[in-house]
Amino acid sequence: MLVKTIFAGFGGQGVLMMGFSLSHCAMSEGYEVTFLPAYGAEMRGGTANCTVAIGDEEIASPISSEPNYIVVMNTPSLYSFQNKVVSGGVLFINSSIIKSEPRRKDISFYKIPSSEIAEQIGNSRASNTVMMGAFIQKTGIVSPEAYLKSLESVMGSKKKNVMDINRKAFASGYEYMSRLL
Amino acid sequence: MKKVFGRPHSLKTSVFHYCPGCGHSIAHRITCEVIDELNIRGITIGVPPAGCAVLAYFYFDVDMIEAPHGRGPAMATGIKRVLPDRVVFSYQGDGDLTAIGIAESFHAANRGENITVIFINNAVYGMTGGQLAPTTMLGQKTTTSPLGRNASLDGYPVKLSELLVPLPGTTYIERCAVNSPANILKAKKAIKKAFQCQMEGNGFSLVEILSPCPTNWKMSAVDSCKWIDEVMTKVFPLGVIKDTPAAGKKTGKTEKEENAG
Amino acid sequence: MNKVLMQGNNVIAEAAIRAGCRFYAGYPITPQNELCEYMAEHIRKVEGGVFIQSESEIAAINMVAGASAAGVRAMTSSSSPGISLKQEGISSMAACELPGVIVNIMRGGPGLGNIRPSQGDYFQATRGGGHGDYRVIVLAPATCQELADLTMDAFDLADNYRTPAMILADGMMGQMMEPVVFKEPKRRQYPERYMLKGAGEGKSRFIKGLILDQSDMEEHNWKLDRKYQVIMKNETRFEVYRAEDAELMIVAYGTAARIAKGAVKRLGDSNLKVGLFRPITLWPYPSSELREFSRKIKNFIVFEMSTGQMLEDVRLALQGFADIDFYGRPGGVVPTPAELANVIIHRYKKSSKKKELC
């Protein structure tokens, strides 16, 4: 198995956190993993993205020219990355912000209103965790339990109440995806 | 019989290689006298420069490490931060300190590094054969200003000591000369004060010494001493330039303790 | 076993602190800033730890030289243009036989180039880099785990041979995160007599690289060379992958070796017999170990993220005993394993055709 995912969005949407928490979880589950954030000038202008590679064996390249999954949190990211996803791959779209749809017919995509769901449960900043719920429901790369455990450990014990909101956010995203499928 | 004059203990017995009339040997000697008087030979680490004084370790009987051209204050910073209870000085010429190493000098001063710089200003590059230095006088002939220093082409003499005054990290700056017995005694006092400043943890101290270079000035030793009085001191006036002991007071804490607040 | 997910730059800094590094001076430059930042936050938390954000790369390396002379493990880091600035100090440290670790997180060059991962500084790193007759021990990690292990080893090697050692990685190694387990560092063994701490009651000492007498300088050069010969004899490191029945061998280091391993793995299912030779020490270069393979393997492809620098060392190692082909992606481009696999297939077929013709 070798699965590569790109997470992309505005800075502040928690895009790097999505990738990092997934990577952490994959590591805890015993997988080989690499996490590569965009850096330097790429980060200027408010966009952020990262690539996560998860596999059974040593990972050759942490870069991905044809990722299996792409999670886009804002419209510019959809335009930048929709053509990169491998044929047959999957796009996850934050439909609260992104109003357009990918034009490619050889991939599938899911629209998750993650910002709205996050607001409903009381914290718009948990939009990324909502998306992770949907992402993990669909991809099954790691189990929901393992993911939440990793999320808790990467967020640190100080943010106990934040973790409660994140649990809720994750569950809502997960559930939303189950209903979509 | 009471001994009233002798070779300083921290000055080695080797014969100076400096030219007749050169100010380096006097500056070396008075620095060693100060080291003796403060009884700090065993805890002093010196950083000689690239330049005529590159062989200073043949004369100073203290631990020494040479620095690449101009990097004395950086090297001294590294040593002092690791060994804060040692007395660390860098010995530098005008090319070393005010040209190639001005960044290192300026920033060591600005960080208030608790080190002492002994700055020999002889208005030329000595070792390389008398080229223009940042401190060369206007009109002064050197091998690279054969018609005399021309301000519109070569700029003006750099007064580094004065430039460092506004930096809160600097504590004691004095300009002296070694061209007369009276001036030599004043220079020695200044070096002693600078070392004491460092030992009290006050921060960056610098003693600029106007020093004769008869060979490259193409003058007799006596005329060189006169030239310092008549020409150099007009641009580089002698005296205490800054003396604010408490400005950059070092707490004596380690970086770990400082970090913890 | 305590596995942590850490970014390469941070891994190097953490490994250095664990290895007993107590002095760091550096200047920000992408893509190694996180190393500098990690040091700023963490090295001051340990007893005796010193962090200085220096005014320049030149100042940083000279501060490191001073700290090293004063007796602590010291490190600086930068990326390509900054490493060029440090060369004065590295040459001086080699001359004065001062240990120290320099990290180069390479980016595209020459000049300011860009901030993408590149391997264009191989010549600079392996040929000394500054002026004069000297070498620097160069370690080329290919994973975050190796960043940790080799950083610790770099301090030991630098101490053992009293010479600067360099970690040569690139922007990708610096920026990526991978799981890492920090090994227990060895205890430092560096005699007091090499440290400059003030003469005390004893004889004063001096450390210098200026030796005006030419025959003394010649002897100093030979002394350094004898040391380098010992390093060359004892310290070469490399990894081989699928070399057993290989008919073609890829030679690559660092990030390029990761890509090459991926490509070799992809070709594993085909009937092409391709292996990988990965030097871990770039100086000393594992020349004789590589040459051993030319007894059986007659086709080598050197793959670098440059226009061909290590290629020269491979030529020197193989001494004409095998054909050497080159594939390079300079300027900050990181090719995919698939791309490299295609190149290998193409060249493999070409070489087997040549064999048939013979």
Short mmCIF file of N, CA and C in Angstrom, two decimals, chain C residues 21 39 47 54 109 125 137 161 167 183 253 277 319 332 349:
data_model
loop_
_atom_site.label_atom_id
_atom_site.label_comp_id
_atom_site.label_asym_id
_atom_site.label_seq_id
_atom_site.Cartn_x
_atom_site.Cartn_y
_atom_site.Cartn_z
N CYS C 21 25.62 19.12 21.98
CA CYS C 21 25.92 20.43 21.39
C CYS C 21 25.44 21.51 22.36
N MET C 39 16.70 25.62 17.71
CA MET C 39 17.83 25.87 18.60
C MET C 39 17.53 27.05 19.53
N GLU C 47 21.62 23.17 30.44
CA GLU C 47 22.71 23.82 31.19
C GLU C 47 23.87 24.14 30.25
N SER C 54 23.43 35.25 14.69
CA SER C 54 24.58 36.08 14.35
C SER C 54 24.21 37.10 13.27
N GLY C 109 20.90 26.43 -6.94
CA GLY C 109 21.90 27.45 -7.20
C GLY C 109 22.30 27.35 -8.65
N ALA C 125 31.22 20.81 -0.96
CA ALA C 125 31.27 20.06 0.29
C ALA C 125 32.43 19.06 0.31
N ILE C 137 34.65 16.15 6.59
CA ILE C 137 33.87 14.90 6.59
C ILE C 137 32.44 15.26 6.20
N TYR C 161 38.50 13.27 15.05
CA TYR C 161 39.54 13.67 14.09
C TYR C 161 39.86 15.16 14.19
N ILE C 167 26.85 17.97 7.64
CA ILE C 167 25.66 17.22 7.25
C ILE C 167 25.19 17.86 5.95
N LYS C 183 18.56 7.83 19.08
CA LYS C 183 19.38 6.84 19.77
C LYS C 183 20.08 7.50 20.95
N TYR C 253 22.75 9.65 -3.85
CA TYR C 253 22.82 9.92 -2.41
C TYR C 253 21.68 10.83 -1.99
N PHE C 277 23.38 1.75 -5.23
CA PHE C 277 24.51 1.99 -4.34
C PHE C 277 24.36 3.41 -3.80
N GLN C 319 37.23 3.75 -12.34
CA GLN C 319 38.48 3.69 -13.11
C GLN C 319 38.32 3.06 -14.49
N GLY C 332 16.48 22.52 -8.43
CA GLY C 332 15.40 22.44 -7.46
C GLY C 332 14.29 21.49 -7.87
N LYS C 349 17.71 -0.92 -21.71
CA LYS C 349 17.50 -1.53 -23.02
C LYS C 349 18.63 -1.16 -23.95
#
